[in-house]
Amino acid sequence: MSTRYQGKVVIVTGAASGIGRAVATRLASEGARLVIADLTADKLEEAAAELRAGGAEVRAVAGDVSLEADVARILDGARELGRLDVLINNAGVMDKLTPLHEVTDELWQKVMAVNIGGAFALCRRALPLMMEAKAGAIVNVASVAGLNGGRGGAAYTASKHALIGLTRSMAWYYGPHGIRANAVCPGAVDTPLGPGGMPSMAGIKRMQQQLGGLPRSAKPEEIAAAVAFLGSDDASYVNGAALVVDAGWSSF
Ligand SMILES: NC(=O)c1ccc[n+]([C@@H]2O[C@H](COP(=O)([O-])OP(=O)(O)OC[C@H]3O[C@@H](n4cnc5c(N)ncnc54)[C@H](O)[C@@H]3O)[C@@H](O)[C@H]2O)c1
């Protein structure tokens, strides 16, 4: 197995489940020291125990990426490990596939607060550390919904488009500081994510038509492989990319 992450400190949000958990497992297997964060302590501790059993050094921080105080505690986890090399903004929520005219203020604010607000808050605190080190990599787990209009509801689609915009802005500004920022855009992945609650009937009907073109869904490990690449020095010349990982779904 590769040692691309040997000694590196990596933050992974949403690491108790699905893609985030697969990313943490993959990076640990390549030598990373991890700060893993997620909402609930129980599931997070279970993930941490599994990673430690495999030999990884892990700090587990139960918290909500949409809350500034929790974001600060996540960054403290990296400080305790002495450095921050890679930040992976993976925590995210869906929007019940809701078309715009049905979106409540509450749904809009929740999806924005987590999917874009969380990444913003973590990056804002991580970038000064990376600038000081003159090195760093940020990988944002976006979605094909960040590039296409028909892969989620209005709030989810807008939040993932915003996340790609944020990624490109950081790539542009912080590239000269030795920091790379990239996004991964998965298609449909077998995880517990789901629609995020009882789906909108109008939205699900429309989405079912869209899913007809999906070649197959991905295993979380297939997305983790792309995240691991973008966070590593193998991707030293990749900055500002929105890497589509969807078995061709968006191409045809
Ligand atoms: N599953 C898919 O088909 C798919 C496709 C494209 C993109 N994505 C994106 O991948 C990312 C990971 O999703 P997944 O499919 O692994 O889903 P998942 O539900 O298995 O995992 C998401 C994790 O994020 C955590 N989380 C949610 N809100 C949080 C918050 N406010 N603070 C901290 N943690 C929080 C959840 O508790 C959960 O453990 C998300 O950003 C999602 O939008 C998923």
Short mmCIF file of C-alpha atoms and ligand atoms in Angstrom, two decimals:
data_model
loop_
_atom_site.label_atom_id
_atom_site.label_comp_id
_atom_site.label_asym_id
_atom_site.label_seq_id
_atom_site.Cartn_x
_atom_site.Cartn_y
_atom_site.Cartn_z
CA MET A 1 0.00 0.00 0.00
CA SER A 2 1.10 3.53 -0.71
CA THR A 3 2.62 5.79 1.93
CA ARG A 4 1.54 9.04 0.25
CA TYR A 5 0.07 10.38 3.50
CA GLN A 6 2.82 9.23 5.87
CA GLY A 7 3.00 11.69 8.80
CA LYS A 8 0.43 14.03 7.28
CA VAL A 9 -2.42 15.41 9.34
CA VAL A 10 -5.79 15.34 7.61
CA ILE A 11 -9.21 16.60 8.70
CA VAL A 12 -12.18 14.67 7.33
CA THR A 13 -15.71 15.92 8.09
CA GLY A 14 -18.74 13.67 7.93
CA ALA A 15 -16.37 10.79 8.64
CA ALA A 16 -18.76 8.53 10.60
CA SER A 17 -20.54 7.28 7.49
CA GLY A 18 -20.47 6.71 3.75
CA ILE A 19 -17.88 8.52 1.66
CA GLY A 20 -16.23 10.29 4.62
CA ARG A 21 -15.67 7.05 6.45
CA ALA A 22 -14.25 5.42 3.33
CA VAL A 23 -11.94 8.44 2.86
CA ALA A 24 -10.68 8.21 6.45
CA THR A 25 -10.06 4.48 6.07
CA ARG A 26 -8.24 4.96 2.78
CA LEU A 27 -6.04 7.80 4.05
CA ALA A 28 -5.22 5.94 7.28
CA SER A 29 -4.09 3.00 5.17
CA GLU A 30 -1.71 5.40 3.39
CA GLY A 31 -0.22 6.68 6.67
CA ALA A 32 -2.39 9.70 7.55
CA ARG A 33 -2.94 10.98 11.10
CA LEU A 34 -6.57 11.94 11.25
CA VAL A 35 -8.98 14.41 12.77
CA ILE A 36 -12.40 12.99 12.05
CA ALA A 37 -15.57 14.97 12.69
CA ASP A 38 -19.27 14.18 12.57
CA LEU A 39 -22.52 15.06 14.30
CA THR A 40 -23.01 12.16 16.68
CA ALA A 41 -20.36 10.94 19.11
CA ASP A 42 -21.45 7.27 19.08
CA LYS A 43 -21.04 6.61 15.38
CA LEU A 44 -17.92 8.74 15.27
CA GLU A 45 -16.29 6.82 18.12
CA GLU A 46 -17.11 3.57 16.33
CA ALA A 47 -15.31 4.85 13.22
CA ALA A 48 -12.39 6.12 15.34
CA ALA A 49 -12.05 2.76 17.11
CA GLU A 50 -11.93 0.94 13.77
CA LEU A 51 -9.24 3.32 12.46
CA ARG A 52 -7.18 3.01 15.65
CA ALA A 53 -7.46 -0.78 15.51
CA GLY A 54 -5.81 -0.49 12.08
CA GLY A 55 -2.94 1.47 13.67
CA ALA A 56 -3.93 5.06 12.86
CA GLU A 57 -3.55 8.05 15.18
CA VAL A 58 -7.01 9.61 15.39
CA ARG A 59 -8.69 12.58 17.09
CA ALA A 60 -12.49 12.34 16.99
CA VAL A 61 -14.43 15.59 17.32
CA ALA A 62 -18.21 15.34 17.63
CA GLY A 63 -19.65 18.55 16.26
CA ASP A 64 -21.72 20.34 13.66
CA VAL A 65 -19.80 21.95 10.79
CA SER A 66 -22.47 24.65 10.55
CA LEU A 67 -21.61 25.89 14.06
CA GLU A 68 -18.58 28.15 14.38
CA ALA A 69 -17.65 26.90 17.87
CA ASP A 70 -17.62 23.29 16.64
CA VAL A 71 -15.53 24.23 13.62
CA ALA A 72 -13.00 25.82 15.97
CA ARG A 73 -12.83 22.57 17.97
CA ILE A 74 -12.23 20.57 14.78
CA LEU A 75 -9.27 22.82 13.95
CA ASP A 76 -8.00 22.43 17.52
CA GLY A 77 -7.82 18.70 16.82
CA ALA A 78 -5.31 19.38 14.05
CA ARG A 79 -3.34 21.76 16.28
CA GLU A 80 -3.10 18.96 18.88
CA LEU A 81 -1.52 16.81 16.17
CA GLY A 82 0.90 19.65 15.45
CA ARG A 83 0.03 20.57 11.84
CA LEU A 84 -2.60 20.55 9.11
CA ASP A 85 -1.72 19.20 5.68
CA VAL A 86 -5.07 18.34 4.12
CA LEU A 87 -8.67 19.41 4.76
CA ILE A 88 -11.48 17.30 3.34
CA ASN A 89 -14.89 18.97 3.49
CA ASN A 90 -17.22 16.04 3.05
CA ALA A 91 -20.11 16.56 5.51
CA GLY A 92 -23.29 17.22 3.60
CA VAL A 93 -27.05 16.87 3.59
CA MET A 94 -29.64 16.41 0.85
CA ASP A 95 -32.75 18.51 0.26
CA LYS A 96 -35.54 15.98 -0.24
CA LEU A 97 -35.18 16.61 -4.00
CA THR A 98 -37.39 19.66 -3.54
CA PRO A 99 -38.11 21.90 -6.55
CA LEU A 100 -37.69 25.61 -5.85
CA HIS A 101 -41.35 26.58 -5.46
CA GLU A 102 -41.69 24.05 -2.61
CA VAL A 103 -38.47 24.97 -0.73
CA THR A 104 -39.09 26.26 2.80
CA ASP A 105 -36.82 28.83 4.43
CA GLU A 106 -35.85 26.16 6.95
CA LEU A 107 -34.79 23.63 4.28
CA TRP A 108 -32.87 26.25 2.30
CA GLN A 109 -31.01 27.53 5.36
CA LYS A 110 -30.16 24.06 6.62
CA VAL A 111 -28.75 22.81 3.30
CA MET A 112 -26.78 26.01 2.76
CA ALA A 113 -25.50 26.11 6.34
CA VAL A 114 -24.06 22.59 6.13
CA ASN A 115 -23.04 22.12 2.49
CA ILE A 116 -21.49 25.52 1.82
CA GLY A 117 -21.41 27.24 5.21
CA GLY A 118 -19.52 24.36 6.82
CA ALA A 119 -16.89 24.25 4.09
CA PHE A 120 -16.53 28.04 4.21
CA ALA A 121 -16.02 28.07 7.99
CA LEU A 122 -13.50 25.22 7.96
CA CYS A 123 -11.52 26.69 5.07
CA ARG A 124 -11.46 30.14 6.69
CA ARG A 125 -9.77 28.67 9.75
CA ALA A 126 -7.56 26.17 7.88
CA LEU A 127 -6.08 28.53 5.28
CA PRO A 128 -4.01 30.68 7.70
CA LEU A 129 -2.37 27.50 9.04
CA MET A 130 -1.65 26.30 5.52
CA MET A 131 -0.35 29.73 4.45
CA GLU A 132 2.02 29.72 7.39
CA ALA A 133 3.28 26.29 6.31
CA LYS A 134 3.32 27.44 2.64
CA ALA A 135 1.68 24.12 1.77
CA GLY A 136 -1.68 22.43 1.96
CA ALA A 137 -4.47 20.77 0.06
CA ILE A 138 -8.23 21.14 0.32
CA VAL A 139 -10.65 18.65 -1.19
CA ASN A 140 -14.33 19.51 -1.22
CA VAL A 141 -16.81 16.72 -1.79
CA ALA A 142 -19.28 18.42 -4.13
CA SER A 143 -21.48 16.42 -6.51
CA VAL A 144 -22.48 16.19 -10.15
CA ALA A 145 -25.29 18.38 -8.76
CA GLY A 146 -22.62 21.08 -8.56
CA LEU A 147 -22.25 21.02 -12.34
CA ASN A 148 -25.69 19.97 -13.60
CA GLY A 149 -29.23 21.11 -12.85
CA GLY A 150 -30.89 17.70 -12.73
CA ARG A 151 -29.10 15.81 -9.96
CA GLY A 152 -30.88 17.09 -6.83
CA GLY A 153 -33.39 19.63 -5.61
CA ALA A 154 -32.91 23.40 -5.86
CA ALA A 155 -31.12 23.97 -2.54
CA TYR A 156 -28.76 20.99 -2.89
CA THR A 157 -27.94 21.95 -6.49
CA ALA A 158 -27.28 25.59 -5.54
CA SER A 159 -25.16 24.59 -2.53
CA LYS A 160 -22.97 22.25 -4.56
CA HIS A 161 -22.55 24.82 -7.36
CA ALA A 162 -21.47 27.27 -4.65
CA LEU A 163 -19.02 24.74 -3.25
CA ILE A 164 -17.36 24.40 -6.65
CA GLY A 165 -17.21 28.20 -6.92
CA LEU A 166 -15.59 28.41 -3.50
CA THR A 167 -13.10 25.72 -4.56
CA ARG A 168 -12.12 27.64 -7.70
CA SER A 169 -11.78 30.91 -5.85
CA MET A 170 -9.44 29.30 -3.32
CA ALA A 171 -7.46 27.61 -6.10
CA TRP A 172 -6.94 30.96 -7.75
CA TYR A 173 -6.06 32.97 -4.68
CA TYR A 174 -4.07 30.47 -2.62
CA GLY A 175 -2.25 28.60 -5.40
CA PRO A 176 0.69 31.03 -5.12
CA HIS A 177 0.80 30.19 -1.38
CA GLY A 178 1.44 26.52 -2.16
CA ILE A 179 -2.14 25.50 -1.41
CA ARG A 180 -4.27 23.50 -3.82
CA ALA A 181 -8.08 23.35 -3.71
CA ASN A 182 -10.07 20.83 -5.71
CA ALA A 183 -13.55 19.34 -5.74
CA VAL A 184 -14.73 15.80 -6.33
CA CYS A 185 -18.12 15.45 -8.01
CA PRO A 186 -19.55 12.00 -7.34
CA GLY A 187 -22.56 10.62 -9.20
CA ALA A 188 -24.83 8.34 -7.16
CA VAL A 189 -23.03 6.53 -4.35
CA ASP A 190 -24.28 3.67 -2.14
CA THR A 191 -24.39 5.42 1.25
CA PRO A 192 -27.11 6.12 3.83
CA LEU A 193 -27.40 9.75 2.55
CA GLY A 194 -30.91 9.35 1.06
CA PRO A 195 -33.08 12.30 0.10
CA GLY A 196 -32.72 13.91 3.55
CA GLY A 197 -36.29 13.31 4.72
CA MET A 198 -39.63 12.57 3.09
CA PRO A 199 -38.94 13.53 -0.54
CA SER A 200 -40.94 15.95 -2.59
CA MET A 201 -43.26 13.92 -4.86
CA ALA A 202 -42.68 16.30 -7.77
CA GLY A 203 -38.92 16.13 -7.23
CA ILE A 204 -38.67 12.37 -6.94
CA LYS A 205 -40.75 11.81 -10.08
CA ARG A 206 -38.43 14.08 -12.06
CA MET A 207 -35.32 12.49 -10.51
CA GLN A 208 -36.46 9.00 -11.45
CA GLN A 209 -36.40 10.05 -15.12
CA GLN A 210 -32.84 11.34 -14.61
CA LEU A 211 -31.68 8.16 -12.88
CA GLY A 212 -32.58 6.20 -16.02
CA GLY A 213 -29.23 7.32 -17.48
CA LEU A 214 -27.17 6.25 -14.46
CA PRO A 215 -24.77 3.44 -15.46
CA ARG A 216 -24.48 2.13 -11.87
CA SER A 217 -24.02 3.52 -8.40
CA ALA A 218 -20.56 3.75 -6.84
CA LYS A 219 -19.10 2.16 -3.76
CA PRO A 220 -17.89 4.85 -1.31
CA GLU A 221 -14.34 3.49 -1.76
CA GLU A 222 -14.44 4.46 -5.44
CA ILE A 223 -15.00 8.09 -4.44
CA ALA A 224 -12.42 7.84 -1.65
CA ALA A 225 -9.78 6.87 -4.22
CA ALA A 226 -10.37 10.12 -6.12
CA VAL A 227 -10.32 12.19 -2.92
CA ALA A 228 -7.07 10.50 -1.86
CA PHE A 229 -5.49 11.38 -5.20
CA LEU A 230 -6.49 15.06 -5.08
CA GLY A 231 -5.27 15.48 -1.51
CA SER A 232 -1.90 13.87 -2.25
CA ASP A 233 1.28 15.11 -3.89
CA ASP A 234 0.38 12.94 -6.91
CA ALA A 235 -1.99 15.80 -7.74
CA SER A 236 0.71 18.49 -7.36
CA TYR A 237 -0.28 20.09 -10.71
CA VAL A 238 -4.04 19.77 -10.15
CA ASN A 239 -5.65 22.92 -8.75
CA GLY A 240 -9.18 24.25 -9.14
CA ALA A 241 -10.45 21.03 -10.70
CA ALA A 242 -13.98 19.69 -10.33
CA LEU A 243 -13.25 16.01 -10.89
CA VAL A 244 -16.36 14.14 -12.02
CA VAL A 245 -16.51 10.57 -10.67
CA ASP A 246 -19.79 9.21 -12.01
CA ALA A 247 -19.10 6.33 -14.44
CA GLY A 248 -19.93 8.71 -17.29
CA TRP A 249 -23.43 9.66 -16.10
CA SER A 250 -22.91 13.36 -16.91
CA SER A 251 -21.25 12.64 -20.23
CA PHE A 252 -24.15 11.03 -22.02
N1 LIG B 1 -24.29 9.47 -1.75
C1 LIG B 1 -24.35 10.10 -2.91
O1 LIG B 1 -24.98 9.63 -3.87
C2 LIG B 1 -23.58 11.39 -3.10
C3 LIG B 1 -23.42 11.88 -4.40
C4 LIG B 1 -22.74 13.06 -4.60
C5 LIG B 1 -22.21 13.75 -3.53
N2 LIG B 1 -22.39 13.25 -2.27
C6 LIG B 1 -21.83 14.05 -1.18
O2 LIG B 1 -20.94 13.26 -0.43
C7 LIG B 1 -20.84 13.75 0.89
C8 LIG B 1 -20.93 12.59 1.86
O3 LIG B 1 -22.21 12.01 1.75
P1 LIG B 1 -22.51 10.45 1.91
O4 LIG B 1 -23.19 10.00 0.68
O5 LIG B 1 -21.30 9.74 2.38
O6 LIG B 1 -23.65 10.53 3.03
P2 LIG B 1 -23.74 9.97 4.52
O7 LIG B 1 -25.06 10.44 5.02
O8 LIG B 1 -23.41 8.52 4.56
O9 LIG B 1 -22.57 10.76 5.26
C9 LIG B 1 -22.63 12.13 5.51
C10 LIG B 1 -22.10 12.36 6.92
O10 LIG B 1 -22.09 13.76 7.15
C11 LIG B 1 -22.53 13.97 8.46
N3 LIG B 1 -23.08 15.31 8.61
C12 LIG B 1 -24.23 15.80 8.12
N4 LIG B 1 -24.41 17.05 8.53
C13 LIG B 1 -23.36 17.36 9.31
C14 LIG B 1 -22.98 18.51 10.04
N5 LIG B 1 -23.77 19.60 10.06
N6 LIG B 1 -21.82 18.50 10.71
C15 LIG B 1 -21.03 17.40 10.73
N7 LIG B 1 -21.33 16.28 10.06
C16 LIG B 1 -22.48 16.26 9.37
C17 LIG B 1 -23.60 12.91 8.69
O11 LIG B 1 -23.84 12.70 10.07
C18 LIG B 1 -23.01 11.72 7.99
O12 LIG B 1 -22.25 10.90 8.86
C19 LIG B 1 -21.95 14.79 1.03
O13 LIG B 1 -21.39 16.08 0.94
C20 LIG B 1 -22.84 14.52 -0.15
O14 LIG B 1 -23.54 15.66 -0.58
C21 LIG B 1 -23.04 12.09 -2.03
#
